Tab-separated table of N, CA and C in Angstrom:
chain	number	residue	atom	x	y	z
A	4	MET	N	3.590	-14.524	27.227
A	4	MET	CA	4.888	-14.527	27.856
A	4	MET	C	5.560	-13.182	27.553
A	5	THR	N	6.075	-12.537	28.563
A	5	THR	CA	6.671	-11.207	28.412
A	5	THR	C	8.190	-11.277	28.472
A	6	PHE	N	8.819	-10.576	27.541
A	6	PHE	CA	10.272	-10.459	27.497
A	6	PHE	C	10.621	-8.983	27.603
A	7	HIS	N	11.603	-8.679	28.434
A	7	HIS	CA	12.057	-7.304	28.572
A	7	HIS	C	13.257	-7.075	27.673
A	8	SER	N	13.551	-5.817	27.411
A	8	SER	CA	14.633	-5.469	26.509
A	8	SER	C	15.987	-5.497	27.205
A	9	LYS	N	16.970	-5.944	26.472
A	9	LYS	CA	18.353	-5.902	26.938
A	9	LYS	C	18.826	-4.450	26.799
A	10	ILE	N	19.527	-3.944	27.799
A	10	ILE	CA	20.038	-2.574	27.752
A	10	ILE	C	21.557	-2.655	27.814
A	11	ASP	N	22.220	-2.189	26.749
A	11	ASP	CA	23.679	-2.252	26.756
A	11	ASP	C	24.301	-0.887	27.057
A	12	ARG	N	25.590	-0.897	27.304
A	12	ARG	CA	26.332	0.296	27.706
A	12	ARG	C	26.237	1.401	26.642
A	13	PHE	N	26.350	1.042	25.366
A	13	PHE	CA	26.293	2.032	24.290
A	13	PHE	C	24.981	2.813	24.329
A	14	TYR	N	23.891	2.110	24.522
A	14	TYR	CA	22.574	2.747	24.546
A	14	TYR	C	22.450	3.702	25.734
A	15	ILE	N	22.982	3.322	26.873
A	15	ILE	CA	22.928	4.189	28.050
A	15	ILE	C	23.802	5.431	27.833
A	16	ILE	N	24.994	5.258	27.264
A	16	ILE	CA	25.869	6.398	26.980
A	16	ILE	C	25.216	7.323	25.959
A	17	PHE	N	24.636	6.746	24.913
A	17	PHE	CA	23.974	7.540	23.870
A	17	PHE	C	22.826	8.356	24.453
A	18	ASN	N	21.989	7.738	25.258
A	18	ASN	CA	20.859	8.446	25.863
A	18	ASN	C	21.315	9.446	26.919
A	19	SER	N	22.368	9.131	27.640
A	19	SER	CA	22.901	10.083	28.620
A	19	SER	C	23.433	11.328	27.923
A	20	ALA	N	24.110	11.139	26.790
A	20	ALA	CA	24.616	12.280	26.025
A	20	ALA	C	23.453	13.126	25.509
A	21	ALA	N	22.407	12.480	25.014
A	21	ALA	CA	21.231	13.218	24.536
A	21	ALA	C	20.571	13.984	25.677
A	22	MET	N	20.505	13.373	26.845
A	22	MET	CA	19.916	14.032	28.014
A	22	MET	C	20.783	15.220	28.446
A	23	LEU	N	22.093	15.079	28.383
A	23	LEU	CA	22.998	16.171	28.732
A	23	LEU	C	22.834	17.350	27.770
A	24	ILE	N	22.749	17.064	26.485
A	24	ILE	CA	22.537	18.114	25.487
A	24	ILE	C	21.211	18.820	25.738
A	25	LEU	N	20.173	18.043	26.039
A	25	LEU	CA	18.866	18.623	26.358
A	25	LEU	C	18.956	19.522	27.591
A	26	ALA	N	19.629	19.058	28.631
A	26	ALA	CA	19.766	19.845	29.864
A	26	ALA	C	20.541	21.129	29.603
A	27	LEU	N	21.629	21.042	28.851
A	27	LEU	CA	22.409	22.239	28.534
A	27	LEU	C	21.569	23.243	27.746
A	28	THR	N	20.842	22.750	26.773
A	28	THR	CA	20.002	23.616	25.954
A	28	THR	C	18.943	24.322	26.792
A	29	CYS	N	18.367	23.612	27.731
A	29	CYS	CA	17.291	24.189	28.546
A	29	CYS	C	17.792	25.062	29.694
A	30	PHE	N	18.981	24.772	30.236
A	30	PHE	CA	19.408	25.477	31.434
A	30	PHE	C	20.502	26.524	31.231
A	31	ILE	N	21.193	26.534	30.090
A	31	ILE	CA	22.211	27.558	29.840
A	31	ILE	C	21.624	28.971	29.883
A	32	PRO	N	20.415	29.195	29.347
A	32	PRO	CA	19.863	30.559	29.439
A	32	PRO	C	19.778	31.091	30.880
A	33	PHE	N	19.626	30.228	31.862
A	33	PHE	CA	19.568	30.680	33.259
A	33	PHE	C	20.902	31.274	33.709
A	34	PHE	N	22.007	30.813	33.119
A	34	PHE	CA	23.328	31.307	33.492
A	34	PHE	C	23.772	32.490	32.638
A	35	ILE	N	23.193	32.635	31.455
A	35	ILE	CA	23.559	33.722	30.558
A	35	ILE	C	22.797	35.004	30.894
A	36	GLU	N	21.508	34.857	31.123
A	36	GLU	CA	20.647	36.015	31.393
A	36	GLU	C	20.776	36.454	32.855
A	37	ASP	N	20.771	37.781	33.066
A	37	ASP	CA	20.793	38.308	34.431
A	37	ASP	C	19.462	38.073	35.124
A	38	GLU	N	18.406	38.345	34.387
A	38	GLU	CA	17.069	38.168	34.946
A	38	GLU	C	16.209	37.420	33.932
A	39	MET	N	15.714	36.271	34.328
A	39	MET	CA	14.915	35.437	33.425
A	39	MET	C	13.436	35.649	33.736
A	40	PRO	N	12.630	35.978	32.712
A	40	PRO	CA	11.186	36.108	32.951
A	40	PRO	C	10.598	34.787	33.459
A	41	ILE	N	9.615	34.877	34.320
A	41	ILE	CA	8.990	33.692	34.919
A	41	ILE	C	8.433	32.757	33.843
A	42	MET	N	7.755	33.323	32.842
A	42	MET	CA	7.154	32.491	31.799
A	42	MET	C	8.224	31.713	31.021
A	43	ALA	N	9.344	32.363	30.705
A	43	ALA	CA	10.437	31.694	30.006
A	43	ALA	C	11.022	30.580	30.874
A	44	SER	N	11.151	30.826	32.157
A	44	SER	CA	11.665	29.812	33.083
A	44	SER	C	10.753	28.596	33.117
A	45	VAL	N	9.466	28.849	33.217
A	45	VAL	CA	8.485	27.757	33.247
A	45	VAL	C	8.545	26.964	31.951
A	46	MET	N	8.654	27.655	30.825
A	46	MET	CA	8.701	26.968	29.527
A	46	MET	C	9.962	26.113	29.394
A	47	LEU	N	11.111	26.649	29.800
A	47	LEU	CA	12.359	25.890	29.692
A	47	LEU	C	12.363	24.678	30.620
A	48	ILE	N	11.947	24.878	31.852
A	48	ILE	CA	11.914	23.763	32.809
A	48	ILE	C	10.873	22.732	32.369
A	49	GLY	N	9.723	23.204	31.916
A	49	GLY	CA	8.681	22.291	31.424
A	49	GLY	C	9.151	21.485	30.230
A	50	THR	N	9.849	22.146	29.304
A	50	THR	CA	10.389	21.451	28.131
A	50	THR	C	11.369	20.372	28.557
A	51	PHE	N	12.253	20.693	29.499
A	51	PHE	CA	13.217	19.706	29.966
A	51	PHE	C	12.516	18.521	30.627
A	52	VAL	N	11.583	18.791	31.524
A	52	VAL	CA	10.889	17.717	32.244
A	52	VAL	C	10.123	16.813	31.268
A	53	LEU	N	9.395	17.406	30.326
A	53	LEU	CA	8.624	16.603	29.362
A	53	LEU	C	9.534	15.771	28.463
A	54	CYS	N	10.573	16.396	27.911
A	54	CYS	CA	11.473	15.667	27.013
A	54	CYS	C	12.271	14.591	27.750
A	55	ALA	N	12.791	14.922	28.922
A	55	ALA	CA	13.557	13.941	29.702
A	55	ALA	C	12.653	12.792	30.145
A	56	GLY	N	11.443	13.119	30.566
A	56	GLY	CA	10.497	12.072	30.952
A	56	GLY	C	10.169	11.144	29.801
A	57	PHE	N	9.962	11.722	28.625
A	57	PHE	CA	9.677	10.911	27.440
A	57	PHE	C	10.860	10.010	27.097
A	58	MET	N	12.073	10.558	27.154
A	58	MET	CA	13.262	9.759	26.852
A	58	MET	C	13.430	8.607	27.843
A	59	LEU	N	13.225	8.889	29.120
A	59	LEU	CA	13.338	7.828	30.128
A	59	LEU	C	12.238	6.785	29.968
A	60	TRP	N	11.036	7.221	29.627
A	60	TRP	CA	9.931	6.296	29.369
A	60	TRP	C	10.286	5.363	28.213
A	61	MET	N	10.840	5.927	27.137
A	61	MET	CA	11.235	5.118	25.978
A	61	MET	C	12.389	4.173	26.316
A	62	LEU	N	13.248	4.570	27.242
A	62	LEU	CA	14.404	3.745	27.608
A	62	LEU	C	14.033	2.576	28.503
A	63	PHE	N	13.197	2.830	29.503
A	63	PHE	CA	12.952	1.819	30.520
A	63	PHE	C	11.637	1.064	30.393
A	64	ASP	N	10.765	1.449	29.493
A	64	ASP	CA	9.485	0.753	29.334
A	64	ASP	C	9.419	0.059	27.981
A	65	ILE	N	10.366	-0.845	27.759
A	65	ILE	CA	10.397	-1.618	26.517
A	65	ILE	C	10.108	-3.068	26.866
A	66	ARG	N	9.121	-3.638	26.177
A	66	ARG	CA	8.827	-5.060	26.408
A	66	ARG	C	8.223	-5.671	25.150
A	67	TYR	N	8.325	-6.992	25.101
A	67	TYR	CA	7.833	-7.764	23.958
A	67	TYR	C	6.969	-8.893	24.516
A	68	ASP	N	5.681	-8.886	24.167
A	68	ASP	CA	4.750	-9.899	24.658
A	68	ASP	C	4.444	-10.897	23.552
A	69	VAL	N	4.733	-12.166	23.823
A	69	VAL	CA	4.409	-13.239	22.891
A	69	VAL	C	3.009	-13.732	23.269
A	70	GLU	N	2.033	-13.359	22.458
A	70	GLU	CA	0.631	-13.711	22.693
A	70	GLU	C	0.272	-14.926	21.836
A	71	PRO	N	-0.901	-15.534	22.054
A	71	PRO	CA	-1.278	-16.704	21.266
A	71	PRO	C	-1.342	-16.468	19.753
A	72	ASP	N	-1.815	-15.288	19.314
A	72	ASP	CA	-1.974	-15.060	17.871
A	72	ASP	C	-1.143	-13.894	17.328
A	73	HIS	N	-0.391	-13.209	18.183
A	73	HIS	CA	0.403	-12.074	17.720
A	73	HIS	C	1.550	-11.760	18.677
A	74	LEU	N	2.482	-10.988	18.165
A	74	LEU	CA	3.583	-10.463	18.964
A	74	LEU	C	3.268	-9.000	19.224
A	75	PHE	N	3.316	-8.592	20.491
A	75	PHE	CA	3.025	-7.212	20.869
A	75	PHE	C	4.315	-6.588	21.361
A	76	VAL	N	4.794	-5.560	20.653
A	76	VAL	CA	6.019	-4.874	21.057
A	76	VAL	C	5.657	-3.477	21.534
A	77	LYS	N	6.297	-3.045	22.623
A	77	LYS	CA	5.943	-1.772	23.252
A	77	LYS	C	7.214	-1.086	23.734
A	78	ALA	N	7.329	0.194	23.397
A	78	ALA	CA	8.421	1.034	23.891
A	78	ALA	C	7.826	2.393	24.209
A	79	GLY	N	7.605	2.648	25.499
A	79	GLY	CA	6.961	3.898	25.889
A	79	GLY	C	5.585	3.981	25.259
A	80	PRO	N	5.316	5.075	24.523
A	80	PRO	CA	4.000	5.228	23.900
A	80	PRO	C	3.860	4.472	22.578
A	81	VAL	N	4.959	3.949	22.048
A	81	VAL	CA	4.933	3.246	20.761
A	81	VAL	C	4.543	1.797	21.003
A	82	ARG	N	3.482	1.389	20.310
A	82	ARG	CA	2.989	0.011	20.442
A	82	ARG	C	2.740	-0.553	19.062
A	83	LYS	N	3.122	-1.819	18.869
A	83	LYS	CA	2.921	-2.463	17.575
A	83	LYS	C	2.470	-3.891	17.794
A	84	ARG	N	1.380	-4.244	17.135
A	84	ARG	CA	0.836	-5.605	17.179
A	84	ARG	C	1.172	-6.268	15.850
A	85	ILE	N	1.926	-7.366	15.910
A	85	ILE	CA	2.368	-8.065	14.709
A	85	ILE	C	1.742	-9.452	14.688
A	86	LEU	N	0.864	-9.690	13.732
A	86	LEU	CA	0.256	-11.010	13.590
A	86	LEU	C	1.322	-11.999	13.125
A	87	TYR	N	1.295	-13.204	13.681
A	87	TYR	CA	2.308	-14.202	13.338
A	87	TYR	C	2.282	-14.570	11.858
A	88	GLU	N	1.092	-14.615	11.261
A	88	GLU	CA	1.025	-15.007	9.849
A	88	GLU	C	1.632	-13.963	8.917
A	89	GLU	N	1.900	-12.755	9.419
A	89	GLU	CA	2.527	-11.717	8.602
A	89	GLU	C	4.052	-11.740	8.671
A	90	ILE	N	4.604	-12.464	9.637
A	90	ILE	CA	6.063	-12.520	9.790
A	90	ILE	C	6.657	-13.404	8.710
A	91	SER	N	7.625	-12.855	7.958
A	91	SER	CA	8.241	-13.611	6.873
A	91	SER	C	9.682	-14.009	7.166
A	92	ARG	N	10.388	-13.175	7.933
A	92	ARG	CA	11.807	-13.448	8.180
A	92	ARG	C	12.238	-12.835	9.499
A	93	VAL	N	13.192	-13.502	10.166
A	93	VAL	CA	13.775	-13.018	11.410
A	93	VAL	C	15.287	-13.165	11.272
A	94	SER	N	16.008	-12.062	11.513
A	94	SER	CA	17.462	-12.135	11.376
A	94	SER	C	18.148	-11.260	12.424
A	95	PRO	N	19.404	-11.583	12.751
A	95	PRO	CA	20.143	-10.760	13.720
A	95	PRO	C	20.540	-9.429	13.082
A	96	THR	N	20.689	-8.405	13.892
A	96	THR	CA	21.133	-7.100	13.407
A	96	THR	C	21.857	-6.354	14.518
A	97	THR	N	22.738	-5.457	14.106
A	97	THR	CA	23.386	-4.552	15.061
A	97	THR	C	23.060	-3.107	14.700
A	98	ASP	N	22.225	-2.904	13.691
A	98	ASP	CA	21.853	-1.566	13.226
A	98	ASP	C	20.845	-0.927	14.169
A	99	MET	N	21.242	0.187	14.783
A	99	MET	CA	20.344	0.908	15.696
A	99	MET	C	19.889	2.230	15.104
A	100	TYR	N	20.263	2.515	13.865
A	100	TYR	CA	20.064	3.858	13.343
A	100	TYR	C	18.963	3.989	12.300
A	101	SER	N	18.451	2.899	11.779
A	101	SER	CA	17.419	3.023	10.745
A	101	SER	C	16.244	2.107	11.055
A	102	GLY	N	15.112	2.453	10.501
A	102	GLY	CA	13.913	1.637	10.669
A	102	GLY	C	13.221	1.861	11.998
A	103	LEU	N	12.187	1.076	12.237
A	103	LEU	CA	11.435	1.132	13.492
A	103	LEU	C	12.224	0.356	14.534
A	104	ARG	N	12.751	1.069	15.527
A	104	ARG	CA	13.628	0.469	16.526
A	104	ARG	C	12.969	0.548	17.892
A	105	LEU	N	12.534	-0.576	18.384
A	105	LEU	CA	11.964	-0.654	19.733
A	105	LEU	C	12.927	-1.498	20.559
A	106	LEU	N	14.121	-0.956	20.740
A	106	LEU	CA	15.206	-1.712	21.357
A	106	LEU	C	16.088	-0.809	22.189
A	107	SER	N	16.979	-1.434	22.955
A	107	SER	CA	17.946	-0.681	23.751
A	107	SER	C	19.296	-1.392	23.795
A	108	SER	N	19.593	-2.122	22.723
A	108	SER	CA	20.860	-2.830	22.632
A	108	SER	C	21.219	-3.028	21.159
A	109	ARG	N	22.513	-3.061	20.876
A	109	ARG	CA	22.947	-3.340	19.498
A	109	ARG	C	22.846	-4.828	19.173
A	110	ASP	N	22.731	-5.657	20.172
A	110	ASP	CA	22.570	-7.099	19.991
A	110	ASP	C	21.077	-7.352	19.800
A	111	ALA	N	20.601	-7.228	18.559
A	111	ALA	CA	19.160	-7.185	18.312
A	111	ALA	C	18.708	-8.189	17.258
A	112	ILE	N	17.402	-8.245	17.111
A	112	ILE	CA	16.733	-9.100	16.129
A	112	ILE	C	15.876	-8.195	15.258
A	113	GLU	N	15.904	-8.437	13.959
A	113	GLU	CA	15.043	-7.696	13.045
A	113	GLU	C	13.959	-8.639	12.548
A	114	ILE	N	12.711	-8.237	12.753
A	114	ILE	CA	11.568	-9.050	12.341
A	114	ILE	C	10.912	-8.372	11.137
A	115	PHE	N	10.912	-9.069	10.013
A	115	PHE	CA	10.291	-8.563	8.792
A	115	PHE	C	8.869	-9.096	8.709
A	116	TYR	N	7.921	-8.223	8.400
A	116	TYR	CA	6.532	-8.654	8.263
A	116	TYR	C	5.827	-7.794	7.224
A	117	ARG	N	4.769	-8.349	6.635
A	117	ARG	CA	4.111	-7.739	5.476
A	117	ARG	C	3.517	-6.358	5.720
A	118	SER	N	2.895	-6.126	6.835
A	118	SER	CA	2.207	-4.852	7.052
A	118	SER	C	3.095	-3.794	7.711
A	119	ALA	N	4.394	-4.028	7.746
A	119	ALA	CA	5.308	-3.101	8.413
A	119	ALA	C	5.418	-1.790	7.649
A	120	PHE	N	5.345	-0.690	8.376
A	120	PHE	CA	5.487	0.630	7.785
A	120	PHE	C	6.884	0.810	7.194
A	121	MET	N	7.882	0.406	7.909
A	121	MET	CA	9.274	0.542	7.465
A	121	MET	C	9.849	-0.791	6.975
A	122	GLY	N	9.021	-1.801	6.831
A	122	GLY	CA	9.464	-3.105	6.355
A	122	GLY	C	9.804	-4.092	7.453
A	123	SER	N	10.151	-3.556	8.639
A	123	SER	CA	10.537	-4.441	9.734
A	123	SER	C	10.508	-3.675	11.049
A	124	VAL	N	10.716	-4.426	12.116
A	124	VAL	CA	10.872	-3.837	13.447
A	124	VAL	C	12.106	-4.480	14.073
A	125	LYS	N	12.892	-3.671	14.782
A	125	LYS	CA	14.094	-4.178	15.441
A	125	LYS	C	13.850	-4.195	16.942
A	126	ILE	N	14.136	-5.348	17.552
A	126	ILE	CA	13.920	-5.525	18.980
A	126	ILE	C	15.154	-6.179	19.602
A	127	SER	N	15.280	-6.070	20.925
A	127	SER	CA	16.446	-6.648	21.607
A	127	SER	C	16.026	-7.333	22.909
A	128	PRO	N	15.405	-8.511	22.818
A	128	PRO	CA	14.996	-9.194	24.051
A	128	PRO	C	16.201	-9.619	24.884
A	129	LEU	N	16.062	-9.485	26.196
A	129	LEU	CA	17.119	-9.866	27.122
A	129	LEU	C	17.416	-11.360	27.012
A	130	GLU	N	16.370	-12.168	26.959
A	130	GLU	CA	16.518	-13.618	26.806
A	130	GLU	C	16.280	-13.973	25.344
A	131	LYS	N	17.253	-13.657	24.510
A	131	LYS	CA	17.089	-13.786	23.054
A	131	LYS	C	16.795	-15.218	22.605
A	132	GLU	N	17.550	-16.184	23.130
A	132	GLU	CA	17.356	-17.578	22.712
A	132	GLU	C	15.957	-18.077	23.061
A	133	ARG	N	15.521	-17.784	24.267
A	133	ARG	CA	14.183	-18.202	24.696
A	133	ARG	C	13.102	-17.505	23.862
A	134	PHE	N	13.298	-16.233	23.567
A	134	PHE	CA	12.357	-15.494	22.729
A	134	PHE	C	12.268	-16.133	21.344
A	135	LEU	N	13.420	-16.455	20.767
A	135	LEU	CA	13.428	-17.074	19.429
A	135	LEU	C	12.764	-18.447	19.445
A	136	GLU	N	12.975	-19.217	20.498
A	136	GLU	CA	12.306	-20.515	20.607
A	136	GLU	C	10.792	-20.349	20.602
A	137	GLU	N	10.295	-19.372	21.363
A	137	GLU	CA	8.849	-19.109	21.401
A	137	GLU	C	8.341	-18.641	20.044
A	138	LEU	N	9.113	-17.820	19.373
A	138	LEU	CA	8.703	-17.314	18.065
A	138	LEU	C	8.700	-18.436	17.023
A	139	ILE	N	9.687	-19.304	17.071
A	139	ILE	CA	9.751	-20.436	16.123
A	139	ILE	C	8.544	-21.351	16.312
A	140	LYS	N	8.118	-21.565	17.558
A	140	LYS	CA	6.930	-22.389	17.822
A	140	LYS	C	5.691	-21.808	17.154
A	141	ARG	N	5.587	-20.484	17.146
A	141	ARG	CA	4.385	-19.816	16.649
A	141	ARG	C	4.451	-19.474	15.162
A	142	VAL	N	5.663	-19.367	14.614
A	142	VAL	CA	5.831	-19.010	13.205
A	142	VAL	C	6.845	-19.953	12.550
A	143	PRO	N	6.534	-21.235	12.444
A	143	PRO	CA	7.511	-22.173	11.885
A	143	PRO	C	7.789	-21.933	10.398
A	144	GLU	N	6.859	-21.291	9.688
A	144	GLU	CA	7.043	-21.064	8.250
A	144	GLU	C	7.962	-19.888	7.927
A	145	ALA	N	8.280	-19.054	8.910
A	145	ALA	CA	9.170	-17.904	8.678
A	145	ALA	C	10.615	-18.378	8.518
A	146	LYS	N	11.397	-17.599	7.795
A	146	LYS	CA	12.824	-17.898	7.633
A	146	LYS	C	13.588	-17.288	8.798
A	147	PHE	N	14.233	-18.155	9.562
A	147	PHE	CA	15.051	-17.716	10.688
A	147	PHE	C	16.498	-17.835	10.275
A	148	GLN	N	17.183	-16.696	10.182
A	148	GLN	CA	18.574	-16.706	9.789
A	148	GLN	C	19.393	-17.402	10.860
A	149	GLU	N	20.320	-18.208	10.402
A	149	GLU	CA	21.189	-18.939	11.337
A	149	GLU	C	22.076	-17.981	12.103
A	150	GLN	N	22.902	-18.525	12.953
A	150	GLN	CA	23.801	-17.739	13.797
A	150	GLN	C	24.455	-16.631	12.963
A	151	PRO	N	24.909	-15.563	13.523
A	151	PRO	CA	24.982	-15.325	14.937
A	151	PRO	C	23.695	-14.724	15.495
A	152	PHE	N	23.066	-15.404	16.407
A	152	PHE	CA	21.959	-14.856	17.192
A	152	PHE	C	22.490	-14.598	18.529
């Protein structure tokens, strides 16, 4: 079963600001310099296209797949397979600034599991209640923090 990520206004504003800063950094030299060398132009435009493409890929290609034996989380090129038996705790979070964040909303869930590089992964499924119901079915031994979910 596939769940897509919830995208909130803050995340869109934050990414838009980052994209604007990237665009300014890459395109201001075109307005400052009288004559821009072709190679420099190609490098600046290429840098903008690659970075902007990567940012958009990370923003719009976020999904969480509830599989029979594991949870598969994906955000752009970042993919993580979490075995259900490794999940120890699930709790709500609004922290978007630390840890492994494969989310696009401050209304998120933090999943703690044993083999985690950063101790946990933060996700923001659009259908949070339904996602939690599916997760509880597959990991009844994990501690699920009560509301607010």
